[in-house]
Coordinates of C-alpha atoms in Angstrom, one line a residue:
Chain A
X1 CA 191.4 200.4 131.2
X2 CA 190.4 202.0 134.5
X3 CA 190.8 200.4 137.9
X4 CA 187.9 198.2 138.9
X5 CA 186.9 197.8 142.6
X6 CA 188.1 194.1 142.4
X7 CA 191.6 195.3 141.5
X8 CA 192.1 196.7 145.0
X9 CA 192.0 193.4 147.0
X10 CA 193.8 191.7 144.2
X11 CA 196.8 194.1 144.3
X12 CA 196.9 194.0 148.1
X13 CA 196.8 190.2 148.1
X14 CA 199.7 190.1 145.6
X15 CA 201.7 192.4 148.0
X16 CA 201.1 190.0 150.9
X17 CA 202.2 187.1 148.7
X18 CA 205.3 189.0 147.6
X19 CA 206.3 189.7 151.2
X20 CA 205.8 186.0 152.1
X21 CA 208.1 184.9 149.2
X22 CA 211.0 186.7 151.0
X23 CA 210.0 185.2 154.3
X24 CA 209.1 188.6 155.8
X25 CA 207.7 188.4 159.3
X26 CA 204.0 189.2 159.8
X27 CA 204.5 192.8 161.2
X28 CA 206.5 193.7 158.0
X29 CA 203.8 192.2 155.7
X30 CA 201.2 194.0 157.8
X31 CA 203.0 197.3 157.2
X32 CA 203.1 196.7 153.4
X33 CA 199.4 195.7 153.2
X34 CA 198.1 198.6 155.3
X35 CA 200.3 201.1 153.5
X36 CA 199.1 199.6 150.3
X37 CA 195.5 200.0 151.5
X38 CA 196.3 203.7 152.2
X39 CA 197.5 204.2 148.6
X40 CA 194.4 202.3 147.4
X41 CA 192.0 204.4 149.5
X42 CA 192.9 207.6 147.6
X43 CA 193.5 206.0 144.2
X44 CA 192.1 207.6 141.0
X45 CA 190.1 204.8 139.4
X46 CA 190.4 206.3 135.9
X47 CA 194.0 205.2 135.9
X48 CA 194.9 201.6 134.9
X49 CA 195.3 199.1 137.8
X50 CA 198.9 198.4 136.8
X51 CA 199.9 201.9 138.0
X52 CA 198.6 201.1 141.5
X53 CA 200.3 197.7 141.2
X54 CA 203.6 199.6 140.4
X55 CA 203.2 201.9 143.4
X56 CA 202.5 198.9 145.8
X57 CA 205.4 197.1 144.2
X58 CA 207.8 200.0 144.9
X59 CA 206.5 200.1 148.5
X60 CA 207.1 196.3 148.8
X61 CA 210.7 196.6 147.6
X62 CA 211.4 199.6 149.8
X63 CA 210.0 198.1 153.0
X64 CA 211.6 194.6 152.3
X65 CA 214.8 196.3 151.2
X66 CA 214.8 193.8 148.4
X67 CA 215.6 194.9 144.9
X68 CA 213.6 191.9 143.5
X69 CA 211.5 189.8 145.9
X70 CA 210.4 187.5 143.0
X71 CA 213.9 186.7 141.8
X72 CA 214.0 183.1 142.9
X73 CA 210.5 182.5 141.6
X74 CA 211.3 184.0 138.2
X75 CA 214.4 181.8 137.8
X76 CA 212.5 178.7 138.8
X77 CA 209.7 179.6 136.3
X78 CA 212.2 180.1 133.5
X79 CA 214.0 176.8 134.3
X80 CA 210.7 174.9 134.5
X81 CA 209.5 176.3 131.2
X82 CA 212.8 175.7 129.5
X83 CA 212.7 172.1 130.5
X84 CA 209.4 171.8 128.6
X85 CA 210.6 173.8 125.6
X86 CA 211.5 170.8 123.4
X87 CA 208.1 169.3 123.9
X88 CA 206.2 172.5 123.1
X89 CA 208.5 173.2 120.1
X90 CA 207.7 169.8 118.8
X91 CA 203.9 170.3 119.3
X92 CA 204.1 173.5 117.3
X93 CA 206.1 171.8 114.5
X94 CA 203.5 169.0 114.2
X95 CA 200.4 171.3 114.4
X96 CA 198.2 171.7 111.3
X97 CA 198.8 175.5 111.6
X98 CA 202.1 176.0 113.5
X99 CA 201.6 179.8 113.8
X100 CA 198.2 179.5 115.4
X101 CA 199.4 176.8 117.7
X102 CA 202.3 178.9 118.8
X103 CA 199.9 181.8 119.5
X104 CA 197.7 179.5 121.5
X105 CA 200.6 178.2 123.6
X106 CA 201.9 181.8 124.1
X107 CA 198.4 182.9 125.3
X108 CA 198.3 179.9 127.7
X109 CA 201.8 180.8 128.9
X110 CA 200.1 183.9 130.4
X111 CA 198.8 181.5 133.1
X112 CA 202.4 181.5 134.5
X113 CA 201.4 184.2 137.0
X114 CA 202.2 184.4 140.7
X115 CA 199.0 186.3 141.2
X116 CA 197.3 183.1 140.2
X117 CA 199.5 180.3 141.5
X118 CA 201.6 180.2 144.6
X119 CA 204.4 178.4 142.8
X120 CA 205.0 178.0 139.0
X121 CA 206.2 174.7 137.5
X122 CA 205.1 174.9 133.8
X123 CA 202.2 172.4 134.1
X124 CA 199.8 175.3 134.2
X125 CA 200.5 176.0 130.5
X126 CA 199.2 172.6 129.3
X127 CA 196.0 173.1 131.3
X128 CA 195.5 176.6 130.0
X129 CA 196.2 175.6 126.3
X130 CA 193.0 173.6 126.5
X131 CA 191.0 176.7 127.4
X132 CA 188.9 178.1 124.5
X133 CA 189.5 181.5 122.9
X134 CA 186.8 183.9 123.9
X135 CA 187.9 186.2 121.2
X136 CA 190.0 185.2 118.2
X137 CA 191.1 187.8 115.6
X138 CA 193.5 185.4 114.0
X139 CA 192.4 186.1 110.4
X140 CA 193.0 189.9 110.9
X141 CA 196.4 189.1 112.6
X142 CA 197.5 187.0 109.6
X143 CA 196.5 189.8 107.2
X144 CA 198.4 192.4 109.2
X145 CA 201.4 190.2 109.7
X146 CA 201.6 189.6 105.9
X147 CA 202.2 193.3 105.3
X148 CA 204.6 193.9 108.2
X149 CA 208.3 193.8 107.9
X150 CA 209.0 194.0 111.7
X151 CA 207.1 193.1 114.8
X152 CA 207.4 194.8 118.2
X153 CA 206.6 192.1 120.8
X154 CA 205.7 193.3 124.3
X155 CA 206.6 190.5 126.8
X156 CA 205.0 189.8 130.1
X157 CA 206.1 187.3 132.7
X158 CA 209.2 185.2 133.4
X159 CA 208.6 181.6 132.4
X160 CA 206.0 182.7 130.0
X161 CA 208.8 184.2 127.8
X162 CA 209.9 180.7 126.9
X163 CA 206.5 180.3 125.1
X164 CA 207.0 183.8 123.7
X165 CA 210.3 182.5 122.3
X166 CA 208.6 179.7 120.4
X167 CA 206.1 182.2 118.9
X168 CA 208.9 184.6 118.0
X169 CA 210.8 181.8 116.3
X170 CA 207.7 181.2 114.1
X171 CA 207.6 184.9 113.3
X172 CA 211.3 185.0 112.5
X173 CA 210.9 181.9 110.4
X174 CA 208.3 183.9 108.3
X175 CA 211.0 186.5 107.6
X176 CA 209.9 189.1 110.3
X177 CA 212.4 191.1 112.3
X178 CA 211.3 190.9 115.9
X179 CA 212.1 193.3 118.7
X180 CA 211.1 192.2 122.2
X181 CA 210.4 194.7 125.0
X182 CA 210.8 193.6 128.6
X183 CA 210.3 195.6 131.8
X184 CA 213.0 198.2 132.6
X185 CA 213.4 196.9 136.2
X186 CA 212.0 194.2 138.4
X187 CA 208.2 194.3 139.2
X188 CA 206.1 191.3 140.2
X189 CA 207.3 188.2 138.3
X190 CA 207.5 190.2 135.0
X191 CA 210.3 189.4 132.7
X192 CA 213.3 191.8 132.6
X193 CA 216.5 191.8 130.4
X194 CA 218.0 189.1 132.6
X195 CA 215.1 186.7 132.0
X196 CA 215.2 187.4 128.3
X197 CA 218.9 186.4 128.3
X198 CA 218.2 183.4 130.5
X199 CA 215.9 181.9 127.9
X200 CA 218.0 182.8 124.9
X201 CA 215.7 185.5 123.4
X202 CA 218.7 187.6 122.5
X203 CA 219.9 185.1 120.0
X204 CA 216.8 185.4 117.8
X205 CA 215.5 188.9 118.4
X206 CA 216.6 192.4 119.5
X207 CA 215.8 192.9 123.2
X208 CA 214.9 196.4 124.5
X209 CA 213.2 197.6 127.7
X210 CA 210.2 199.8 128.4
X211 CA 212.4 201.8 130.7
X212 CA 209.8 201.4 133.4
X213 CA 209.0 199.3 136.5
X214 CA 205.2 199.3 135.8
X215 CA 204.0 195.7 135.4
X216 CA 202.5 196.6 132.0
X217 CA 203.2 199.0 129.2
X218 CA 201.7 202.5 130.0
X219 CA 203.3 204.9 127.6
X220 CA 203.4 207.9 129.9
X221 CA 205.7 205.9 132.2
X222 CA 208.0 204.5 129.6
X223 CA 211.3 205.9 128.4
X224 CA 211.3 208.3 125.4
X225 CA 213.4 205.7 123.5
X226 CA 210.7 203.0 124.0
X227 CA 207.9 205.4 123.0
X228 CA 209.7 206.2 119.8
X229 CA 210.0 202.5 119.0
X230 CA 206.3 201.9 119.9
X231 CA 205.1 204.8 117.7
X232 CA 207.1 203.7 114.7
X233 CA 206.2 200.0 114.8
X234 CA 204.0 198.6 112.0
X235 CA 202.8 195.6 114.0
X236 CA 202.7 195.3 117.8
X237 CA 201.9 192.0 119.6
X238 CA 201.2 192.7 123.2
X239 CA 201.3 189.8 125.7
X240 CA 199.5 189.5 129.0
X241 CA 196.9 191.3 131.1
X242 CA 199.2 194.1 132.3
X243 CA 200.0 195.3 128.8
X244 CA 196.3 195.2 127.9
X245 CA 195.4 197.2 131.0
X246 CA 198.0 199.9 130.1
X247 CA 197.3 200.0 126.3
X248 CA 193.6 199.2 125.9
X249 CA 192.9 202.9 125.1
X250 CA 196.0 203.5 123.0
X251 CA 195.6 203.9 119.2
X252 CA 198.3 201.7 117.5
X253 CA 198.5 198.7 115.2
X254 CA 198.1 196.4 118.2
X255 CA 197.1 192.8 118.8
X256 CA 196.6 191.7 122.4
X257 CA 197.3 188.1 123.3
X258 CA 196.5 187.0 126.9
X259 CA 194.4 184.9 129.2
X260 CA 191.6 186.9 130.8
X261 CA 192.3 185.7 134.3
X262 CA 190.1 188.1 136.2
X263 CA 186.6 189.6 136.0
X264 CA 187.7 193.2 135.2
X265 CA 190.0 192.3 132.3
X266 CA 187.4 189.7 131.0
X267 CA 184.8 192.5 131.1
X268 CA 187.0 194.9 129.2
X269 CA 187.8 192.3 126.6
X270 CA 184.2 191.2 126.3
X271 CA 184.9 187.6 127.0
X272 CA 184.0 185.1 129.8
X273 CA 186.6 185.1 132.6
X274 CA 189.3 182.5 132.0
X275 CA 189.2 182.7 128.2
X276 CA 192.2 183.0 126.0
X277 CA 192.1 186.2 123.9
X278 CA 193.7 187.3 120.6
X279 CA 192.2 190.8 120.2
X280 CA 192.8 193.4 117.5
X281 CA 192.9 196.9 118.9
X282 CA 189.8 198.7 117.8
X283 CA 189.8 202.2 116.2
Chain B
X1 CA 193.1 185.8 167.1
X2 CA 194.7 189.0 165.7
X3 CA 194.2 190.2 162.1
X4 CA 196.7 188.8 159.6
X5 CA 197.8 190.9 156.6
X6 CA 195.9 188.4 154.4
X7 CA 192.7 189.3 156.1
X8 CA 192.7 192.8 154.6
X9 CA 192.4 191.8 150.9
X10 CA 190.0 189.0 151.9
X11 CA 187.6 191.4 153.7
X12 CA 187.8 194.0 150.8
X13 CA 187.1 191.2 148.3
X14 CA 184.0 190.1 150.2
X15 CA 182.8 193.7 150.3
X16 CA 183.1 194.0 146.5
X17 CA 181.3 190.7 146.2
X18 CA 178.5 191.8 148.5
X19 CA 178.0 195.0 146.5
X20 CA 177.8 192.9 143.3
X21 CA 175.1 190.7 144.8
X22 CA 172.8 193.7 145.0
X23 CA 173.7 194.7 141.4
X24 CA 175.4 197.9 142.6
X25 CA 177.0 199.9 139.8
X26 CA 180.8 200.1 139.7
X27 CA 181.2 203.6 141.2
X28 CA 179.2 202.5 144.3
X29 CA 181.3 199.3 144.6
X30 CA 184.4 201.5 144.2
X31 CA 183.3 203.8 147.0
X32 CA 182.7 200.8 149.3
X33 CA 186.1 199.2 148.5
X34 CA 188.1 202.4 148.9
X35 CA 186.4 203.4 152.1
X36 CA 187.0 199.8 153.3
X37 CA 190.6 200.3 152.4
X38 CA 190.7 203.5 154.5
X39 CA 189.4 201.6 157.5
X40 CA 191.9 198.8 156.9
X41 CA 194.8 201.3 156.6
X42 CA 194.4 202.4 160.2
X43 CA 193.2 199.0 161.6
X44 CA 194.6 197.7 164.9
X45 CA 196.0 194.3 164.0
X46 CA 195.7 193.0 167.6
X47 CA 191.9 193.0 167.1
X48 CA 190.3 189.9 165.5
X49 CA 189.6 190.2 161.7
X50 CA 185.8 189.8 162.2
X51 CA 185.7 193.3 163.8
X52 CA 187.1 194.8 160.6
X53 CA 184.6 192.6 158.7
X54 CA 181.8 194.0 160.8
X55 CA 182.9 197.6 160.1
X56 CA 183.2 197.0 156.4
X57 CA 179.8 195.2 156.5
X58 CA 178.2 198.3 158.2
X59 CA 179.7 200.5 155.5
X60 CA 178.4 198.2 152.8
X61 CA 174.8 198.3 154.2
X62 CA 174.9 202.0 154.7
X63 CA 176.3 202.9 151.2
X64 CA 174.0 200.3 149.5
X65 CA 171.0 201.4 151.6
X66 CA 170.3 197.7 152.0
X67 CA 169.5 196.2 155.4
X68 CA 170.7 192.8 154.2
X69 CA 172.5 192.5 150.8
X70 CA 172.9 188.8 151.3
X71 CA 169.2 188.0 151.9
X72 CA 168.4 186.2 148.7
X73 CA 171.6 184.2 148.9
X74 CA 170.9 183.1 152.4
X75 CA 167.4 182.0 151.5
X76 CA 168.7 180.1 148.5
X77 CA 171.4 178.5 150.7
X78 CA 168.8 177.4 153.3
X79 CA 166.5 176.0 150.6
X80 CA 169.3 174.1 148.9
X81 CA 170.6 172.6 152.2
X82 CA 167.0 171.7 153.3
X83 CA 166.4 169.8 150.0
X84 CA 169.5 167.7 151.0
X85 CA 168.4 167.3 154.6
X86 CA 166.8 163.9 154.3
X87 CA 169.9 162.4 152.6
X88 CA 172.3 163.8 155.2
X89 CA 170.0 162.7 158.0
X90 CA 169.9 159.2 156.6
X91 CA 173.7 159.2 156.2
X92 CA 174.1 160.1 159.9
X93 CA 171.6 157.4 160.9
X94 CA 173.5 154.7 159.0
X95 CA 177.0 155.8 160.2
X96 CA 178.9 153.5 162.6
X97 CA 179.2 156.6 164.9
X98 CA 176.3 158.9 164.2
X99 CA 177.5 161.7 166.5
X100 CA 180.9 161.8 164.9
X101 CA 179.4 161.7 161.4
X102 CA 177.1 164.6 162.3
X103 CA 180.1 166.6 163.6
X104 CA 181.9 165.9 160.4
X105 CA 179.0 167.0 158.2
X106 CA 178.5 170.1 160.4
X107 CA 182.2 171.0 160.0
X108 CA 181.9 170.4 156.2
X109 CA 178.8 172.6 156.2
X110 CA 181.2 175.5 157.1
X111 CA 182.1 175.4 153.4
X112 CA 178.8 177.1 152.6
X113 CA 180.6 180.4 152.6
X114 CA 180.1 183.3 150.1
X115 CA 183.6 184.3 150.8
X116 CA 184.6 181.0 149.2
X117 CA 181.9 180.3 146.6
X118 CA 180.1 182.9 144.4
X119 CA 176.9 180.9 144.7
X120 CA 175.9 178.2 147.2
X121 CA 173.9 175.1 146.2
X122 CA 174.8 172.5 148.9
X123 CA 177.0 170.3 146.8
X124 CA 180.0 172.0 148.5
X125 CA 179.2 170.1 151.7
X126 CA 179.6 166.6 150.2
X127 CA 183.0 167.6 148.8
X128 CA 184.1 169.2 152.1
X129 CA 182.9 166.1 154.1
X130 CA 185.6 164.1 152.4
X131 CA 188.3 166.5 153.7
X132 CA 190.4 165.1 156.5
X133 CA 190.4 166.5 160.1
X134 CA 193.6 168.3 160.7
X135 CA 192.8 168.3 164.4
X136 CA 190.3 166.1 166.0
X137 CA 189.6 166.3 169.7
X138 CA 186.6 164.0 169.5
X139 CA 187.5 161.9 172.5
X140 CA 187.7 165.0 174.7
X141 CA 184.5 166.2 173.3
X142 CA 182.7 163.0 174.1
X143 CA 184.0 163.1 177.7
X144 CA 182.9 166.7 178.2
X145 CA 179.5 166.0 176.6
X146 CA 178.9 163.1 178.9
X147 CA 179.1 165.4 181.9
X148 CA 177.1 168.3 180.4
X149 CA 173.4 168.9 180.9
X150 CA 173.1 171.7 178.4
X151 CA 175.0 172.8 175.3
X152 CA 175.3 176.3 174.0
X153 CA 175.7 176.0 170.2
X154 CA 177.2 179.1 168.4
X155 CA 175.9 179.0 164.8
X156 CA 177.6 180.5 161.8
X157 CA 176.2 180.7 158.2
X158 CA 172.8 180.3 156.6
X159 CA 172.6 177.0 154.8
X160 CA 175.2 175.6 157.1
X161 CA 172.6 175.7 159.9
X162 CA 170.7 172.8 158.3
X163 CA 173.8 170.7 159.0
X164 CA 173.9 172.2 162.5
X165 CA 170.3 171.1 162.9
X166 CA 171.3 167.5 162.2
X167 CA 174.1 167.7 164.8
X168 CA 171.8 169.4 167.3
X169 CA 169.2 166.6 166.8
X170 CA 171.9 164.1 167.8
X171 CA 172.7 166.1 170.9
X172 CA 169.0 166.4 171.8
X173 CA 168.7 162.6 171.2
X174 CA 171.4 162.1 173.9
X175 CA 169.3 164.1 176.4
X176 CA 171.0 167.4 176.1
X177 CA 169.2 170.7 176.3
X178 CA 170.6 172.8 173.4
X179 CA 170.5 176.6 173.0
X180 CA 171.5 178.0 169.6
X181 CA 172.9 181.5 169.3
X182 CA 172.6 183.3 165.9
X183 CA 173.7 186.8 164.9
X184 CA 171.7 189.7 166.3
X185 CA 171.3 191.3 162.9
X186 CA 172.4 190.6 159.3
X187 CA 176.1 190.4 158.5
X188 CA 177.6 188.6 155.5
X189 CA 175.7 185.4 154.9
X190 CA 175.6 184.6 158.6
X191 CA 172.5 183.0 160.1
X192 CA 170.0 185.2 162.0
X193 CA 166.8 184.3 163.9
X194 CA 165.0 184.3 160.5
X195 CA 167.3 181.6 159.1
X196 CA 167.0 179.6 162.3
X197 CA 163.2 179.7 161.9
X198 CA 163.4 178.9 158.2
X199 CA 165.2 175.6 158.9
X200 CA 163.0 174.6 161.9
X201 CA 165.7 175.0 164.6
X202 CA 163.2 176.6 167.0
X203 CA 161.2 173.3 167.2
X204 CA 164.2 171.4 168.7
X205 CA 166.3 174.0 170.5
X206 CA 166.0 177.4 172.2
X207 CA 167.2 180.1 169.7
X208 CA 168.9 183.2 171.1
X209 CA 171.0 185.9 169.5
X210 CA 174.4 187.4 170.2
X211 CA 172.8 190.8 170.1
X212 CA 175.6 191.9 167.7
X213 CA 176.2 192.3 163.9
X214 CA 179.8 191.1 164.1
X215 CA 180.2 188.0 161.9
X216 CA 181.6 186.0 164.8
X217 CA 181.1 185.9 168.6
X218 CA 183.4 188.6 170.2
X219 CA 182.1 189.0 173.8
X220 CA 182.8 192.7 174.1
X221 CA 180.4 193.3 171.2
X222 CA 177.6 191.0 172.4
X223 CA 174.6 191.8 174.6
X224 CA 174.9 191.5 178.3
X225 CA 172.2 188.8 178.1
X226 CA 174.2 186.8 175.7
X227 CA 177.4 187.2 177.8
X228 CA 175.6 185.8 180.8
X229 CA 174.4 182.8 178.9
X230 CA 178.0 182.3 177.6
X231 CA 179.6 182.6 181.0
X232 CA 177.2 180.1 182.6
X233 CA 177.3 177.4 179.9
X234 CA 178.9 174.1 180.8
X235 CA 179.7 173.1 177.2
X236 CA 179.9 175.4 174.2
X237 CA 180.2 174.2 170.7
X238 CA 181.4 177.0 168.4
X239 CA 180.8 176.6 164.6
X240 CA 182.8 178.4 161.9
X241 CA 185.8 180.5 161.4
X242 CA 184.3 183.8 162.6
X243 CA 183.4 182.4 166.0
X244 CA 187.0 181.0 166.3
X245 CA 188.5 184.3 165.3
X246 CA 186.5 186.0 168.1
X247 CA 186.9 183.4 170.8
X248 CA 190.3 181.8 170.3
X249 CA 191.7 183.8 173.3
X250 CA 188.6 183.4 175.6
X251 CA 188.7 181.0 178.5
X252 CA 185.6 178.9 178.5
X253 CA 184.5 175.2 178.1
X254 CA 184.7 175.6 174.4
X255 CA 185.1 173.3 171.4
X256 CA 185.6 174.8 168.0
X257 CA 184.2 173.1 164.9
X258 CA 185.0 174.5 161.5
X259 CA 186.8 174.2 158.2
X260 CA 190.1 176.1 158.2
X261 CA 189.5 177.8 154.8
X262 CA 192.3 180.3 154.9
X263 CA 196.0 180.6 155.8
X264 CA 195.5 182.8 158.9
X265 CA 192.9 180.6 160.6
X266 CA 194.8 177.4 159.6
X267 CA 198.0 178.9 161.2
X268 CA 196.1 179.8 164.4
X269 CA 194.5 176.3 164.6
X270 CA 197.9 174.6 163.8
X271 CA 196.5 172.6 160.8
X272 CA 197.0 172.6 157.0
X273 CA 194.8 175.1 155.2
X274 CA 191.5 173.4 154.1
X275 CA 191.4 170.9 157.0
X276 CA 188.3 170.2 159.1
X277 CA 188.9 171.0 162.7
X278 CA 187.4 169.9 166.1
X279 CA 189.5 171.7 168.6
X280 CA 189.2 171.9 172.3
X281 CA 189.9 175.3 173.8
X282 CA 193.3 175.2 175.5
X283 CA 193.9 176.6 179.0

């Protein structure tokens, strides 16, 4: 998808929030936000917003001299979600349709977003799980899954990957081989290989990286190795808004699973803002 | 007060919202937001944020070719607040301390802010009236009021001025001569002379203007006539965040009355974000 006008203030707000997480003094945060505004002022709106997010994120890490301003927040989000894992796992096991319930929880897990909440403690997920699906291509997903041997799972945020793990366990339990792709290096509170390891994803699935620090999969920015895996996949489950932003124009056997947390993404997905979404890629 | 980093995304978000109110197509909104980002990128942070807000507001009106993008919203906010006037008036009359209750309602009226709510219907006020004062210089206010013959009242938003009217009626009832200053021309959803007339302020007080389109009183930008009135006032009651932003460094017999709706203003006022504030100017 292209960058909406609303994405500019949203990305700048996230950069100020990122600076505050590291306790940066106001003049440093000021420098980050005004340099971010300079990037935004000459931005090509036909590019997806995650690319501007990536540029501002690089600026943030460079000015703060911090490899990962969100590290503590990600660890806290993983720990908070892990402490709720047994309860969610039990909920899925008791559900009339465990696969659908796991999809719903994983979509709700997309609410674990530092762009949305100043601190993450896991309680956001239970609230989001009660949100209705604005688009629900579950029947099509089940059909495609039946014929697939392997699933490429594109992860999104730390914390959220605990909910992804529960969904992936459902897929593995149905005999699918699952490969999980995380970000190549830190960007926002997105999950990296360290987060995948922290929540035990490596024990049930193969973990690979996109080879990129963009907070969403945009193929031009990914490693050749990742692109090959993407192009050969027979079913791809893409979590989160960032991956949708980067892949909404890409032809592939894709299903998007996320919460449409902002006006631009809700518009592109054709749902009311706030909705959960399970959307089969058109075309 | 100076401009905080957080003010940049906030002002750009408001400009996107203002464009959307007039039904501007995305490319027009894009132009406004990116040109706003250009202004922000070279902004002098020692200036108050309302001056950047004014610049972006001028850009908005120029690109949209609309003298007042917020006109319909302001009229709706005045009408919604007027329909609640009898109930609020009655509340004040029955309160143990009607002057204090009127101050509290007027502070809560500051929640009628299009930067905060997409649409205004008056119900925001009742919610905000339940918010505690983070700073309450009521005793000092009563002392100063006792010795004052006249009060200069600096208004803020449309809709909100209905609550101001109730407070001004309390002041007039105590024998004070009140002059209300509104903005010189449209800016955000701030009250102008038209709004003052629409809610009947002219029948109980003299209405003047700041002679400026800045969404807050910043003396350098006001007319000489307004500055004279300001300098000769023996008590000034300043409503809203914008007026606080512009006057927080100005020596004058000032009391600020507002809701601290954002982190920067809450920091400057020394209260938790969200608090109501009645603050005597220091120095």
